[in-house]
XYZ file of C-alpha atoms in Angstrom:
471
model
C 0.000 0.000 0.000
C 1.480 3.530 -0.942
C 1.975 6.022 2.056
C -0.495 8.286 1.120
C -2.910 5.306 0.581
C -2.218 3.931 3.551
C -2.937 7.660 5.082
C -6.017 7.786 3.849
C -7.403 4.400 4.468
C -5.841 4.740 8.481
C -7.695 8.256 8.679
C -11.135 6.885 7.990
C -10.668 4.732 10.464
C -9.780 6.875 13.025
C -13.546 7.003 14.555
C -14.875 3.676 13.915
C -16.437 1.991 16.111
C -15.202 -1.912 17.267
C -18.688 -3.261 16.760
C -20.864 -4.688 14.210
C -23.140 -1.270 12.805
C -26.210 -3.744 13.004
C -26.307 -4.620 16.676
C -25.504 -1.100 17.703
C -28.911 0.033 17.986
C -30.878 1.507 21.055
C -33.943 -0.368 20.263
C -32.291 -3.619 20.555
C -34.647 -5.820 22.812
C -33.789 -7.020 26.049
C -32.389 -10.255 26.678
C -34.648 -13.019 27.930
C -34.216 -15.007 31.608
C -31.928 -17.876 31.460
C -33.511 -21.503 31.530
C -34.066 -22.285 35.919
C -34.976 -25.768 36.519
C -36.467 -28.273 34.170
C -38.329 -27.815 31.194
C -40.328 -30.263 29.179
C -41.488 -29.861 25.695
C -42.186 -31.564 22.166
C -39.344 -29.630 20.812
C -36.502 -27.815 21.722
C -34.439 -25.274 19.191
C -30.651 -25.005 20.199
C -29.203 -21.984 18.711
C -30.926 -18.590 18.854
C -29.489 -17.622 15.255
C -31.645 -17.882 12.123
C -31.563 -21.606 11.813
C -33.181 -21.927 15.022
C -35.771 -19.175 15.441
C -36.868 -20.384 11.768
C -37.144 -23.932 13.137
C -39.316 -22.602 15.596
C -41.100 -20.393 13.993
C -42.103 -23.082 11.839
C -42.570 -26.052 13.826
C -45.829 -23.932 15.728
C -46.800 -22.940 11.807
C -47.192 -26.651 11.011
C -48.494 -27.704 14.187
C -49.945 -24.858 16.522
C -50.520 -27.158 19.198
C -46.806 -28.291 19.557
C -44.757 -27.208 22.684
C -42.022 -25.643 21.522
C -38.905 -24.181 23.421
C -35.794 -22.333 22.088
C -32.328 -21.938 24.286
C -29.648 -19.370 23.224
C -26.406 -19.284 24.709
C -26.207 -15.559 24.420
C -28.573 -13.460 22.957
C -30.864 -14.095 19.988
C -28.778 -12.874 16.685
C -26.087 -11.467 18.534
C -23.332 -13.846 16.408
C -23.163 -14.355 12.238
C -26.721 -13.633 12.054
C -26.386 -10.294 13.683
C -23.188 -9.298 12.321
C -23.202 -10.656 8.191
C -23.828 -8.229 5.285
C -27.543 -8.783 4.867
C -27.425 -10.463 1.267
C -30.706 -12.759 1.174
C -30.125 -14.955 -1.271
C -32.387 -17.949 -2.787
C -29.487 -20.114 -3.958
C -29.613 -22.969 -1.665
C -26.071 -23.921 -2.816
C -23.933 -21.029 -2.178
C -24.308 -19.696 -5.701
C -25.546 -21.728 -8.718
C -22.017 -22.348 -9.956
C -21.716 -24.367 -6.848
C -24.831 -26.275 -7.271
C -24.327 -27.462 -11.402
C -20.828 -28.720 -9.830
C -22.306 -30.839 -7.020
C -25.391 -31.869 -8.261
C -26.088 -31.235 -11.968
C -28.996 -33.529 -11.945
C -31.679 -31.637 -9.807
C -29.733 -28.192 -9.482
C -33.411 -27.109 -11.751
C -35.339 -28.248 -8.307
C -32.623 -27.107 -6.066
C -33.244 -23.760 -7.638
C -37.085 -23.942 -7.646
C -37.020 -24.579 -3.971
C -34.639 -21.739 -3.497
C -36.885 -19.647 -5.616
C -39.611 -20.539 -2.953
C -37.342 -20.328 0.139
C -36.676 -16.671 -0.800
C -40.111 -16.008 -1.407
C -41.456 -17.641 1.942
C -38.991 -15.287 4.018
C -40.678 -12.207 2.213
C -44.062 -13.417 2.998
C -43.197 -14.229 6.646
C -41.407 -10.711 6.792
C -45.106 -9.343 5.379
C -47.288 -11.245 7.456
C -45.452 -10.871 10.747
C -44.385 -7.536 10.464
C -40.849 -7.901 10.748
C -39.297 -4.165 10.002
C -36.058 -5.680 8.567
C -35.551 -2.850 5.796
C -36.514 -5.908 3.230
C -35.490 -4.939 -0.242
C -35.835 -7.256 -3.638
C -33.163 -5.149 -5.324
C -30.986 -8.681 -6.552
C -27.273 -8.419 -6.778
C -24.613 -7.992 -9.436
C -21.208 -10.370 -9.639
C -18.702 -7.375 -10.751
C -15.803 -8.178 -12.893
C -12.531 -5.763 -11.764
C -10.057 -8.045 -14.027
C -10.209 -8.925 -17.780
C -10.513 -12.282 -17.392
C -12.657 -12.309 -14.867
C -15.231 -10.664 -17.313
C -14.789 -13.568 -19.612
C -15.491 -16.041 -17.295
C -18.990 -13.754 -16.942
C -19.784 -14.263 -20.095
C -19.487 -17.777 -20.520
C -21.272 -18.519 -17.312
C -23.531 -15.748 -18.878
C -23.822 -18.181 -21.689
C -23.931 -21.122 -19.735
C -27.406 -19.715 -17.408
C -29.316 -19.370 -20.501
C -28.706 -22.790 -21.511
C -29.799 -24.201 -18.542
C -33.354 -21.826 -19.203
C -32.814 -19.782 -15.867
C -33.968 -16.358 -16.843
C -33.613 -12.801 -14.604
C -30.025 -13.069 -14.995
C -28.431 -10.012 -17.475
C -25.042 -9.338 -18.617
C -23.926 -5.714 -18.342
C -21.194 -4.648 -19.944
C -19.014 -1.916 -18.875
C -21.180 0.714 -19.934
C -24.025 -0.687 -18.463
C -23.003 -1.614 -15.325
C -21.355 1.937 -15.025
C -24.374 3.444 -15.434
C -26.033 1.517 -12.215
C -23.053 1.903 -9.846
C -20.118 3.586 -10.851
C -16.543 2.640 -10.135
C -13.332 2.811 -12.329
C -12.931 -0.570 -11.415
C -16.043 -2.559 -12.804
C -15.586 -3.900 -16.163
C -19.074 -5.594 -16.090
C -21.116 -7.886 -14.447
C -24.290 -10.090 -14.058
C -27.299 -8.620 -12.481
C -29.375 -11.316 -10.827
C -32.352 -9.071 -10.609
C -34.550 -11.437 -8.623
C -32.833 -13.758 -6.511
C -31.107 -11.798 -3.891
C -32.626 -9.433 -1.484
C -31.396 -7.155 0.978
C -32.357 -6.800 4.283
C -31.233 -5.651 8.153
C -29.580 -8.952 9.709
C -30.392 -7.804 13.022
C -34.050 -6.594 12.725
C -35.029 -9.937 10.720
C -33.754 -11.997 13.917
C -35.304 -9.952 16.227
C -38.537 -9.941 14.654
C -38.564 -13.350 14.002
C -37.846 -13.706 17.792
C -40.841 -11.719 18.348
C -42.893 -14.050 16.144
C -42.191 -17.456 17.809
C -42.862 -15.555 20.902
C -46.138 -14.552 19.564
C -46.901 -18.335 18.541
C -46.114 -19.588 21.951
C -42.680 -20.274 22.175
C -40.524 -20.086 25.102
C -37.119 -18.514 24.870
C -34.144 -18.797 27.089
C -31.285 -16.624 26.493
C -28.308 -16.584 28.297
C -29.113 -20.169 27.841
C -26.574 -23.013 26.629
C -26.992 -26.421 25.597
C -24.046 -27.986 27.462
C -24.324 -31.642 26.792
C -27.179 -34.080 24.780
C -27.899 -38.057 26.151
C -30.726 -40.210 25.846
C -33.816 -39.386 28.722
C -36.452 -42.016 28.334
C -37.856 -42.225 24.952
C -36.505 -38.722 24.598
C -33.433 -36.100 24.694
C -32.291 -34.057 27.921
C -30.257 -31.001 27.313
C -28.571 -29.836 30.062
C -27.768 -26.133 30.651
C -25.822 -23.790 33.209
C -28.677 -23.383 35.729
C -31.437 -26.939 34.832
C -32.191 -28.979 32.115
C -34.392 -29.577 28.946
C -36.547 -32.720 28.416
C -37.737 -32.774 24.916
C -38.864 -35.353 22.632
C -37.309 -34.422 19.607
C -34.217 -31.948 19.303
C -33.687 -29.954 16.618
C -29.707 -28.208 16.379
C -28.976 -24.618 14.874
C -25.731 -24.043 16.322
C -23.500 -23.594 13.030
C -20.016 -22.567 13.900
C -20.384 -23.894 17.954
C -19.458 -27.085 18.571
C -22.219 -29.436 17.902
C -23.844 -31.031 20.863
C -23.083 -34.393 17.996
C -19.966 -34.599 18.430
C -19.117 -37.030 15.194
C -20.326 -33.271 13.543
C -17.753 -31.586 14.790
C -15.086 -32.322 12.145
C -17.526 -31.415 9.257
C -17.235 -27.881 10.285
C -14.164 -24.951 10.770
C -14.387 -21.400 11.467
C -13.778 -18.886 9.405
C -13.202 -14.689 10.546
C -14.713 -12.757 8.094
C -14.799 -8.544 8.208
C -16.851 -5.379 7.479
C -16.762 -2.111 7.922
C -19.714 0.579 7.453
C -19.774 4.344 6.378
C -20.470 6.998 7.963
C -24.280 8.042 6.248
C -23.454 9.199 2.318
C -24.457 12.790 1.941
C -26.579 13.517 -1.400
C -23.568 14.388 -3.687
C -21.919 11.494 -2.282
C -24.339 9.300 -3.271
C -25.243 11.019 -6.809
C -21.411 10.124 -7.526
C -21.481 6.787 -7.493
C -24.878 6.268 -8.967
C -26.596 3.308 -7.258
C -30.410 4.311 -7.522
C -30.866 0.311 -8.207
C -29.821 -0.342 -4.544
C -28.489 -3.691 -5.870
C -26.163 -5.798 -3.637
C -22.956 -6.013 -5.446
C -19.836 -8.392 -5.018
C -16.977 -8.994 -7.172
C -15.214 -11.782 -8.697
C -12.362 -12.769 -7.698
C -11.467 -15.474 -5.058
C -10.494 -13.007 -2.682
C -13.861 -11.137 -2.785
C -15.717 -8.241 -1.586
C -19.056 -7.988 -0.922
C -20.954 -4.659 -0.957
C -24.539 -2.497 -0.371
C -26.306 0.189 0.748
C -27.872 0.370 3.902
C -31.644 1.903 4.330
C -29.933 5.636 5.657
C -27.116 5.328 2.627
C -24.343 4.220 4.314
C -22.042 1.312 2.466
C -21.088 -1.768 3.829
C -18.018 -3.177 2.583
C -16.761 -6.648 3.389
C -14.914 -9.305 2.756
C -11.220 -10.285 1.293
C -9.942 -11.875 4.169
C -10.854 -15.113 5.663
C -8.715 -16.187 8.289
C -8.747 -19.425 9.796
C -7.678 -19.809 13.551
C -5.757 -22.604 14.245
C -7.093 -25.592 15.520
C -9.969 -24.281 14.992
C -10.837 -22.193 18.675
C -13.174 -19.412 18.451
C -11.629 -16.136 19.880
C -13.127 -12.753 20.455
C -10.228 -11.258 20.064
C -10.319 -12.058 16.568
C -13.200 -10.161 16.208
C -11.048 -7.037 15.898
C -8.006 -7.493 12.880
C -6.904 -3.857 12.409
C -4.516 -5.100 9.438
C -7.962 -6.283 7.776
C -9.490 -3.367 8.369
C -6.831 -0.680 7.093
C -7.029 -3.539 4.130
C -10.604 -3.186 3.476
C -10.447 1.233 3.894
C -7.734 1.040 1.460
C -9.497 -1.191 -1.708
C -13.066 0.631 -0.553
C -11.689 4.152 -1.816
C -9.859 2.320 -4.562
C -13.077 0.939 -6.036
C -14.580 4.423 -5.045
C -12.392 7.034 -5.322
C -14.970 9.374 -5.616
C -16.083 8.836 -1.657
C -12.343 10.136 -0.521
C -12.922 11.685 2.340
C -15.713 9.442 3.532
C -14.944 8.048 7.262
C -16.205 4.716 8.591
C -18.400 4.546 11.728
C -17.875 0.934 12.286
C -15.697 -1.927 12.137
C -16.051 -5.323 13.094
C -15.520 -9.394 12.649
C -17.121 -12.613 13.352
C -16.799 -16.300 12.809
C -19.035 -17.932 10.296
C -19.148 -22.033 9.419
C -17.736 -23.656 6.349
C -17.561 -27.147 4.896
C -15.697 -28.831 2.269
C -18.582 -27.926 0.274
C -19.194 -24.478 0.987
C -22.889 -25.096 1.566
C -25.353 -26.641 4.099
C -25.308 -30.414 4.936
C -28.004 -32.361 7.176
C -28.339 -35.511 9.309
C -30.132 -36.967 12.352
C -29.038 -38.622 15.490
C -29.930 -40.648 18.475
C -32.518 -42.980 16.078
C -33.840 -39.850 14.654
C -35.000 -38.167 17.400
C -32.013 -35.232 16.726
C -31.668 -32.579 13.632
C -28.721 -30.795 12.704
C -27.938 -28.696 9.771
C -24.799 -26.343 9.648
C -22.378 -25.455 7.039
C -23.797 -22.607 5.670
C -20.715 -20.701 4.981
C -21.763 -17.320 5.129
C -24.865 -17.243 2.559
C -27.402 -18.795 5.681
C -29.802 -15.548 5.844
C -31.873 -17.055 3.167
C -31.049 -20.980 3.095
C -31.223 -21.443 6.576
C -34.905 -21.169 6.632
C -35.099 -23.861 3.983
C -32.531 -25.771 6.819
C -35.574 -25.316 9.230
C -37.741 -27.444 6.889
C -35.106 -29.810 6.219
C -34.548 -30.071 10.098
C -38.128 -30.226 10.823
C -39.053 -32.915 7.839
C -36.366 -35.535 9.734
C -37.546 -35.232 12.441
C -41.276 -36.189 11.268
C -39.359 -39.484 9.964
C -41.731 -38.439 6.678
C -39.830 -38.614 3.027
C -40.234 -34.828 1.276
C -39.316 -33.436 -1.792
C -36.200 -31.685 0.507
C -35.620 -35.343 2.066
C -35.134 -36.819 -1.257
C -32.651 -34.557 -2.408
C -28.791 -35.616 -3.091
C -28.051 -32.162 -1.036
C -29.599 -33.412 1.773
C -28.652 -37.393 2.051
C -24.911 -36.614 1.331
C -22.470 -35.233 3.062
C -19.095 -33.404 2.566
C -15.657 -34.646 2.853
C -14.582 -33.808 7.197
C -11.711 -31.610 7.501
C -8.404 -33.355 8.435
C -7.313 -33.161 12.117
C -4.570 -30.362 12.472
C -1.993 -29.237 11.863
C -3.212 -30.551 8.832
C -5.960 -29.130 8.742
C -4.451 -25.488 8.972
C -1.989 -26.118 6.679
C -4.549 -27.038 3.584
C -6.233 -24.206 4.502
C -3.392 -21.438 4.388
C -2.375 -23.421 1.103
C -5.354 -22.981 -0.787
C -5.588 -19.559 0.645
C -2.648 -18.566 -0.544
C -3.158 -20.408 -4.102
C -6.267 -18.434 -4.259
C -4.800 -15.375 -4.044
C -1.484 -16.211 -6.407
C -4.485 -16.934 -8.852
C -6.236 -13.436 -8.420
C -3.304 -11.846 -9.247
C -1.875 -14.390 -11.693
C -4.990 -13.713 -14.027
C -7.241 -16.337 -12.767
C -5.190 -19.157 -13.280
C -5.058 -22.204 -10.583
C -1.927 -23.752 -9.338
C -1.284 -27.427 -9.469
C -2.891 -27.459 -5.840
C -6.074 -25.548 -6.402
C -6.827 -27.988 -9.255
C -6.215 -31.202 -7.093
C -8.767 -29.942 -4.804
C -11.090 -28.869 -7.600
C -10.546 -32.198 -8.321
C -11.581 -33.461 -5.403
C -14.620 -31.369 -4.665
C -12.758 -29.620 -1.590
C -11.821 -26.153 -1.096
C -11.901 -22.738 1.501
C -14.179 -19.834 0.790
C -14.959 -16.502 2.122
């Protein structure tokens, strides 16, 4: 980074504030009481993130008369789901490139479910009120690098020969004229299957909603161990216990209460930072009246968007992997990623010097070998999981609810049925190797971005394999 760069980028920083814009809000609700005692119920939702609050939400929608209870070990949406960039999408497969690799056979149904999935979440957002600043605006997949705007255009090509429509290729021109940045070459403009949204607000409305339905929350909450009570489950937690006859698990990135899970699953820091509010000629120099959410293309990616009082988010780049795997707070703060971030914000916009950020902040998300959601049951079937979501669960985790939910009934469902949901991806190795695959195909990745797009002899053996390490 130049000095004066480097200036710049540190001086918007000066005032930011160490945590994530979306939580930092005085209407926030209060936490709940911790669990006291014993509790019995039908169900019980571990994980107060969007996996489980949709689980519940929908487990009293099917069945109004079930007994439903919900623990948290901190506060509902306080962790990814409070803290990602708000990108709804409907892909159930993190991305449809994704999908036609892993299963080319029903990627047309995975796609009409996702179609659905997104759809759902805007009628639940209508019908239970949930202010979440819910915008259909779809996103655009940028191209900042020559090649990277050929590899649009084929996939370009390849979309329309699978029949998906409501995907356009802009060219430079084009894409200029929606958002403009120096950088963009062109992109593709999904126009309806992404929306935008406030992360926080949609988990604290839907916490509200399964409140409203009857269920019983417990924050402050955790789910310490799982065994066999009876012809049931006991959880037990800090200050009593849960009885329940069927479990259903949302905790993503925390250690599964299944502990053969575990290895399925790694960490992965990812970073944001958020504007100050854009004044009107800020905003009429970059264009942007679409409000689309926009991300670019290389394997090092950001991802970007307005918020609903103008400010940008910008995120992404990094993704750093802690060793062995430990969550840390600490690494919820990375000032090197952040000066990073300021720097190739006012490089894309150079138009916004000047601009200062109000926030910065980090968070763990879960990844698999697969980059997208995986599913199984335990203890005979009387235990859901689903985790894996690596970083696109605001939409897909409420088709993860179903998924959970549809085990657990023992019933066979179109979402049952699917190849997504009876396989499973390759475990990550124990360590240190499974830090050192990591850092390698991190640092192939980003050899490749700046070696125009071409993979190493490493990259393609895990391309190979179906393995890999995303942002």
């Amino acid at each position: 980074m130049a000095p004066a760069a480097m200036r710049t980028a540190a001086s918007s920083l000066s005032g930011a504030k160490p945590v994530p814009y979306w939580l930092d809000d005085p209407d926030r609700p209060d936490a709940l009481p911790a669990l006291t005692g014993d509790e019995r119920t039908d169900l019980l939702v571990v994980g107060g993130g969007y996996s489980g609050l949709w689980t519940a939400l929908i487990a009293k929608e099917r069945d109004p008369d079930r007994d439903v209870v919900l623990i948290e070990g901190h506060e509902v949406g306080w962790a990814a789901s409070g803290r990602n960039g708000g990108f709804c999408a409907a892909s159930l497969t993190h991305g449809l490139a994704n999908g036609v690799e892993r299963w080319p056979g029903e990627i047309g149904k995975l796609e009409e479910l996702g179609e659905r999935n997104l759809d759902a979440i805007e009628a639940a957002v209508a019908r239970y009120g949930i202010d979440c600043e819910f915008e259909r605006t779809g996103e655009i997949d940028v191209a900042t690098e020559p090649h990277q705007l050929q590899e649009l255009r084929e996939w370009h090509e390849k979309i329309v020969s699978l029949g998906i429509t409501g995907v356009d290729f802009l060219d430079r021109d084009a894409l200029r004229a929606e958002v403009d940045s120096p950088t963009f070459l062109g992109g593709l403009w999904d126009r309806r299957g992404v929306a935008l949204l406030h992360p926080a607000k949609l988990a604290w409305g839907l916490k509200r909603a399964c409140r409203e339905l009857g269920v019983r929350i417990y924050e402050h909450t955790r789910g310490l161990d799982l065994v066999r009570s009876g012809a049931g489950m006991a959880v037990r937690t800090p200050y009593g216990r849960v009885l329940a006859r069927r479990v259903a698990l949302g905790t993503n990135i925390f250690p599964s209460l299944v502990k053969r899970v575990r290895p399925y699953t790694v960490p992965v820091y990812d970073y944001a930072l958020m504007t100050e509010p854009l004044t009107p000629q800020q905003r009429e120099s970059i264009g942007w009246k679409g409000r689309q959410g926009l991300g670019d293309s290389a394997n090092q990616f950001h991802y970007f968007r307005l918020s609903a009082d103008h400010r940008i988010l910008w995120g992404g780049y990094d993704a750093i992997y802690p060793y062995g795997g430990k969550l840390n707070a600490d690494l919820d703060q990375r000032p090197e990623t952040f000066l990073k971030l300021a720097e190739q914000f006012f490089t894309c916009f150079p138009q916004l010097s000047g601009v200062r950020f109000s926030h910065a902040w980090g968070g763990a998300i879960d990844t698999c070998s697969r980059f997208t959601a995986f599913f199984g049951t335990a203890h005979r079937g009387r235990v859901a999981y689903a985790a894996g979501f690596t970083g696109l669960g605001v939409g897909s985790t409420r088709f993860g609810a179903e998924v959970m939910l549809d085990l657990l009934s023992g019933e066979e469902t179109e979402r049952t049925r699917l190849e997504m949901v009876r396989s499973k991806p390759m475990p990550f190795p124990p360590e240190p190797f499974a830090w050192a695959g990591i850092e390698m195909t991190r640092r192939s990745l980003a050899r490749a971005d700046g070696n125009g797009g071409r993979r190493d002899l490493w990259l393609r053996a895990m391309d190979k394999l179906g393995l890999g390490f995303d942002s």
